[in-house]
Coordinates of C-alpha atoms and ligand atoms in Angstrom, one line a residue:
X33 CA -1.7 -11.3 -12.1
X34 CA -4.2 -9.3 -9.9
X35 CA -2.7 -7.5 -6.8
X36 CA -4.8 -5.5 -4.3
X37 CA -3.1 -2.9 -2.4
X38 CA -4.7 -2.2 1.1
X39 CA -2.8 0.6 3.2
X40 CA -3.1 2.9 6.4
X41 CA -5.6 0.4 7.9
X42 CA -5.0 1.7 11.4
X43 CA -6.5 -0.6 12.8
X44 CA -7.2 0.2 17.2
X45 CA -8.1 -2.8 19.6
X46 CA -10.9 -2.5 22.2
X47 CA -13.7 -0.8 20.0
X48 CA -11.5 2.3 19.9
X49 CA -12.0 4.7 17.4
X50 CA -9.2 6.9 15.2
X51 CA -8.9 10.2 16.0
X52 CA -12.5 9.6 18.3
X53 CA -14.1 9.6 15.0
X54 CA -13.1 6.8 12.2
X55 CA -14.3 3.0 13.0
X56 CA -11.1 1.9 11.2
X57 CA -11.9 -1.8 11.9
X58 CA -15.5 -1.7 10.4
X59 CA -13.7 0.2 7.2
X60 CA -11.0 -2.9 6.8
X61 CA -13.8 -5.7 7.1
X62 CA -15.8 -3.8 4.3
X63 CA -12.4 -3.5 2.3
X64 CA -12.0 -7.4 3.0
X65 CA -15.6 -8.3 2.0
X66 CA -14.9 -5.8 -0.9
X67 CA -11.7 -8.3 -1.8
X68 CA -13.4 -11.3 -1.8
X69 CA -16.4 -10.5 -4.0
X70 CA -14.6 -9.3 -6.6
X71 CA -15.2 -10.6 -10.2
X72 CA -11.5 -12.0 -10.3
X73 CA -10.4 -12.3 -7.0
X74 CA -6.3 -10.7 -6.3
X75 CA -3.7 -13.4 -6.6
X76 CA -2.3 -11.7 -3.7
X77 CA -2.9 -9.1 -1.4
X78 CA 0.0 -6.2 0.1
X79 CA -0.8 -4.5 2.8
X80 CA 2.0 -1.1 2.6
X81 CA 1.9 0.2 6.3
X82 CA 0.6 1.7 9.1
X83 CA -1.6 -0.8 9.5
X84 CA -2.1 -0.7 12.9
X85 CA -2.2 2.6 14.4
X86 CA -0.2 2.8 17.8
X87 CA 2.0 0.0 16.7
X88 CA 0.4 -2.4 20.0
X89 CA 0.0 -6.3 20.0
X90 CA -3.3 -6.1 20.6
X91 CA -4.4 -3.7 17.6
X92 CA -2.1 -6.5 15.6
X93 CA -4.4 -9.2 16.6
X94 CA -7.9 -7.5 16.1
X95 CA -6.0 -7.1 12.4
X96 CA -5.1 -10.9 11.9
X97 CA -8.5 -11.5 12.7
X98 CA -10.1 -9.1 10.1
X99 CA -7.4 -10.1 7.3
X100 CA -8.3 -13.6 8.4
X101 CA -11.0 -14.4 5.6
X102 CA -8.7 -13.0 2.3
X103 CA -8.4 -16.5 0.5
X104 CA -4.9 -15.2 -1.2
X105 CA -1.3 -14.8 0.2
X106 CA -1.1 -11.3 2.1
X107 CA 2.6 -9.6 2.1
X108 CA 3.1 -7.1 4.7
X109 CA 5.5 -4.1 5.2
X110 CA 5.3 -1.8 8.4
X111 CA 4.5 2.2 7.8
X112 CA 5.6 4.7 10.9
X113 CA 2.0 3.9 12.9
X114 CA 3.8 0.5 13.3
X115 CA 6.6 -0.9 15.6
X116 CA 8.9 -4.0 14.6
X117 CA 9.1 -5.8 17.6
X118 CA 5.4 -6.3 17.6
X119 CA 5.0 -6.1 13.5
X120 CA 7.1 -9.2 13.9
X121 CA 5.4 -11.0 16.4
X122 CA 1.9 -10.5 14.9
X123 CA 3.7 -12.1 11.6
X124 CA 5.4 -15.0 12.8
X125 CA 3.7 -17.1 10.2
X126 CA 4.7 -14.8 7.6
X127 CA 7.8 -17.3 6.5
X128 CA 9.0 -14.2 4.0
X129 CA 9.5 -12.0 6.3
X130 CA 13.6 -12.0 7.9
X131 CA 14.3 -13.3 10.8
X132 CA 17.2 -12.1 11.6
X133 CA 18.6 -8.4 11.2
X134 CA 16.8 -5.1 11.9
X135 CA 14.7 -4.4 8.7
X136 CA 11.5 -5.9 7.5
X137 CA 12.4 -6.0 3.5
X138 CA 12.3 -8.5 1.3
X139 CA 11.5 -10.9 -2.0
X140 CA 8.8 -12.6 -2.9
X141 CA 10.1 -14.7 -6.3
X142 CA 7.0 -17.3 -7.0
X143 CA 4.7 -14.9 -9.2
X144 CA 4.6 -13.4 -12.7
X145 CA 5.6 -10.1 -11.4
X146 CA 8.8 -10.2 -8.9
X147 CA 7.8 -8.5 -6.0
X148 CA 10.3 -6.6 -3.4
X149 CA 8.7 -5.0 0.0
X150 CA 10.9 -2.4 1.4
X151 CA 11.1 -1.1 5.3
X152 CA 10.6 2.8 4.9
X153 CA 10.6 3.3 9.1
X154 CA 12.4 5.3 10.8
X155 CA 11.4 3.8 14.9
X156 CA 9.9 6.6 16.8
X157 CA 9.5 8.8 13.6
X158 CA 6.8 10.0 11.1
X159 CA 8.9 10.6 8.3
X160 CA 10.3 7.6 6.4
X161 CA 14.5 7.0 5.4
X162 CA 16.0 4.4 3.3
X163 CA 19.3 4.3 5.0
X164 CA 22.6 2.8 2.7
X165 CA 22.3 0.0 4.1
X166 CA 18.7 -0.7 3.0
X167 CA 19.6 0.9 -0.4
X168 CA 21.8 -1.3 -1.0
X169 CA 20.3 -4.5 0.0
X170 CA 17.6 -2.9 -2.5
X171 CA 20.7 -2.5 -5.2
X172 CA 22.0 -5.7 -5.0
X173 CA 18.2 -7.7 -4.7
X174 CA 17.3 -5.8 -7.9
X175 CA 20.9 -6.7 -10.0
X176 CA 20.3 -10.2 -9.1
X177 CA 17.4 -10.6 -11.6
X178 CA 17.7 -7.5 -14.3
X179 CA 15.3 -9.2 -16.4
X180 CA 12.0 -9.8 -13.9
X181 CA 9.8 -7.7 -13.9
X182 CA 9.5 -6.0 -10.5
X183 CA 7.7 -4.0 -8.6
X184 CA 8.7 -2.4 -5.6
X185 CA 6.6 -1.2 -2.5
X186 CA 6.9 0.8 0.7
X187 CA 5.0 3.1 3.0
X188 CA 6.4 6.4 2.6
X189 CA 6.4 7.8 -0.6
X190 CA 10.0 9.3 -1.5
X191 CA 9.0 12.2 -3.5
X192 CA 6.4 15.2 -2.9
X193 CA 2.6 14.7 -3.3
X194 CA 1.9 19.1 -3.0
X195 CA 0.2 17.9 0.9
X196 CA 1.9 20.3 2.8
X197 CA 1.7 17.9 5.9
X198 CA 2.4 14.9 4.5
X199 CA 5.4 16.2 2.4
X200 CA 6.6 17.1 5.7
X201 CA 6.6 13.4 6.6
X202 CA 7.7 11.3 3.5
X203 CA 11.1 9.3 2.6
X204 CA 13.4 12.1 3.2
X205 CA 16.2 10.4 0.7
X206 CA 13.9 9.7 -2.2
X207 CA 16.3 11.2 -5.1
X208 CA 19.2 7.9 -4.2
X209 CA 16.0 5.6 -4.1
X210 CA 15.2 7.4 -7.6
X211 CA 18.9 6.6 -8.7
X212 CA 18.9 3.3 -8.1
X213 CA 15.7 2.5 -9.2
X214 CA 17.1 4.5 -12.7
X215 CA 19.9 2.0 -13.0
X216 CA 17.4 -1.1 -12.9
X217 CA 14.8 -0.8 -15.8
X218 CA 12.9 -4.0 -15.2
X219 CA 11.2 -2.4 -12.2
X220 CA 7.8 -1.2 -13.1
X221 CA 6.3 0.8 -10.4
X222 CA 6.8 2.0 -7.1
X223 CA 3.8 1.5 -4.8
X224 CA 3.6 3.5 -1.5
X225 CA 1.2 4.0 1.0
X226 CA 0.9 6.8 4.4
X227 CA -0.8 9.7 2.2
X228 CA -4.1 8.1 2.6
X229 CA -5.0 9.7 -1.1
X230 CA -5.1 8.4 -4.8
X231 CA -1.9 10.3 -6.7
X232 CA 0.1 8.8 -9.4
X233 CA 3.3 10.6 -11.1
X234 CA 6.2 10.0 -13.2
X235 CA 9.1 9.7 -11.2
X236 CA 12.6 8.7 -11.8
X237 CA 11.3 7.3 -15.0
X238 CA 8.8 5.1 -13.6
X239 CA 5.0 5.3 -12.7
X240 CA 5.1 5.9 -9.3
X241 CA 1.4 5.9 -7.6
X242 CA 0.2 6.1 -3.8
X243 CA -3.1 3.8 -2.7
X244 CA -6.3 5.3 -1.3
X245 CA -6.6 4.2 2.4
X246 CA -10.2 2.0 2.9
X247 CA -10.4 4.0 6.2
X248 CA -10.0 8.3 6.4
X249 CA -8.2 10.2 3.7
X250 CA -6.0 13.1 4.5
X251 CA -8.0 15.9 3.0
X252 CA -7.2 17.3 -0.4
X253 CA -5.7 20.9 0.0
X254 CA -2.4 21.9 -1.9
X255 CA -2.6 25.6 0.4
X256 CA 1.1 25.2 2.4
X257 CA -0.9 26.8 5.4
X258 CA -3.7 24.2 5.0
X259 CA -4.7 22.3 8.3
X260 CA -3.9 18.9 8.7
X261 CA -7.5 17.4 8.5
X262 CA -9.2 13.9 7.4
X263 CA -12.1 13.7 5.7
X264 CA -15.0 10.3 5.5
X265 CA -14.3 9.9 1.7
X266 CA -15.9 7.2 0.1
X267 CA -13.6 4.2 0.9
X268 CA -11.7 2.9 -2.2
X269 CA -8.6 0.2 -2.6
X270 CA -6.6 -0.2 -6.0
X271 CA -6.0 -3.2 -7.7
X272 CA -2.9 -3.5 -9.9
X273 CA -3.6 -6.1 -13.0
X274 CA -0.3 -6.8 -14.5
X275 CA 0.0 -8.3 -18.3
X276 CA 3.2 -8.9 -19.9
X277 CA 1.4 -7.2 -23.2
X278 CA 0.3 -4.3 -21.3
X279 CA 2.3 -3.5 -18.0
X280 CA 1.0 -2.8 -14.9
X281 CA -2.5 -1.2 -15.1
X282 CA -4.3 0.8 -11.6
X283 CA -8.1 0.6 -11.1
X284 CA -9.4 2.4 -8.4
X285 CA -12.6 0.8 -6.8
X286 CA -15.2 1.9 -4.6
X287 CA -15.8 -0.5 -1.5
X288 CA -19.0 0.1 -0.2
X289 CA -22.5 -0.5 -1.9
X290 CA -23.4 1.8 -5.1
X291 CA -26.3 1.5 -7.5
X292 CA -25.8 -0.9 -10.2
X293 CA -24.5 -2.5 -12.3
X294 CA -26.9 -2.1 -14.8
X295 CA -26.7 -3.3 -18.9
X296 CA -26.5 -0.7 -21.4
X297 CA -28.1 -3.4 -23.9
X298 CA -31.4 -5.0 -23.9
X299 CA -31.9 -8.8 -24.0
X300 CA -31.6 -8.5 -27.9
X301 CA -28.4 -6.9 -27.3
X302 CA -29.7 -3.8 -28.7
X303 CA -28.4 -0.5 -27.0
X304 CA -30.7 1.1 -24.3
X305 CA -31.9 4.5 -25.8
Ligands
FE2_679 FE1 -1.4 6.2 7.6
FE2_680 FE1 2.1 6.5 7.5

């Protein structure tokens, strides 16, 4: 099973710019083209938050457009750039996601790899929370099938990255999330989004790893004083290939147009010297 994770499109309506500067809706379509010219293509695509950036109806419709030509079923959870009411009218189609009750969580059964998308959002906020109640939905989904194996995904990452800024701004009760996940051994990663970097760690006894954005990146400085700044990084997305023999393997890859490829053998199959 191939999974692309696309997060922190932020995607603006009207032409509009990020921050005056980052053509976020040029960056998704290149992530999307990137998706469907893959050698395999995903089986599905998640999309982990923020992925519009003022949370408006019309940014969530100049998305639907640009997600429009994926050819696989996209799951979506909302990071702090979103708002609900709107999240769930842009999503309507999205038969997944509730209906009913405040938070957007939930469980998709029908692939190799069970998957849960958790609500991270706190409305109004930057930082994320997973309040008892949402722990405990998360509890109870994960006892009901001990021996799936699952992976978990949110926007805010519940544990420190060393980004000053962004530290300042994660799930502030990761260690309970970490104590549940503990108790449930099946799951086999935890995939978050809003840090707009690649960073992987071990983490409650689980690889826990945070996609690249396709759009800006929060720039790389582990100085507590450091500015909060983005940088025009190359744009990358990762795809998660899961094998019962091997787990759940990350490749980072780059979206835009690079040299190559380019065979290491001649025709005879003889190694280029
Ligand atoms: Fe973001
Ligand atoms: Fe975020």
């Amino acid at each position: 099973m191939l999974i692309a994770q696309v997060t922190d499109t932020h995607i603006k309506a009207n032409g509009r710019l990020a921050y005056d500067r980052v053509d976020t809706a040029d960056k998704l379509a290149r992530c999307i083209a990137h998706l469907n010219r893959l050698p395999q293509r995903p089986d599905v695509t998640l999309l982990t938050g923020d992925l519009v950036d003022a949370g408006r109806p019309g940014e969530y419709a100049v998305l639907r457009r640009l997600i429009a030509p994926l050819a696989m079923p996209v799951y979506v959870i909302p990071g702090n750039h979103d708002a609900r009411g709107a999240f769930r009218e842009a999503f309507t189609d999205h038969a997944y996601l509730p209906s009913g009750g405040e938070f957007l969580h939930y469980v998709i059964e029908q692939h190799p790899l069970r998957l849960i998308g958790l609500d991270s959002t706190v409305p109004g906020k930057a930082h994320g929370e997973l309040c008892a109640e949402r722990l405990a939905w998360l509890d109870a989904r994960l006892a009901e099938a001990p021996r799936r194996p699952t992976l978990v995904f949110m926007h805010h990452p519940p544990f420190l990255t060393g980004l000053h800024n962004m530290d300042l701004q994660n799930c502030r009760n990761g260690d309970a999330l970490g104590a549940i996940i503990e108790c449930h051994p099946q799951v086999v990663r935890l995939l978050c989004g809003h840090v707009h970097r690649a960073i992987q760690l071990d983490w409650h006894g689980i690889t826990a790893s945070i996609a690249p954005s396709p759009a800006h990146s929060v720039a790389y400085n582990l100085d507590d004083d450091a500015p909060h700044d983005f940088t025009l990084e190359p744009a990358t997305c990762h795809l998660h290939c899961w094998r019962e023999d091997t787990g759940l393997i990350t490749h980072l890859t780059f979206i835009d147009a690079f040299d190559g490829p380019h065979p290491f053998c001649d025709p005879s199959g003889k190694l280029i010297d």
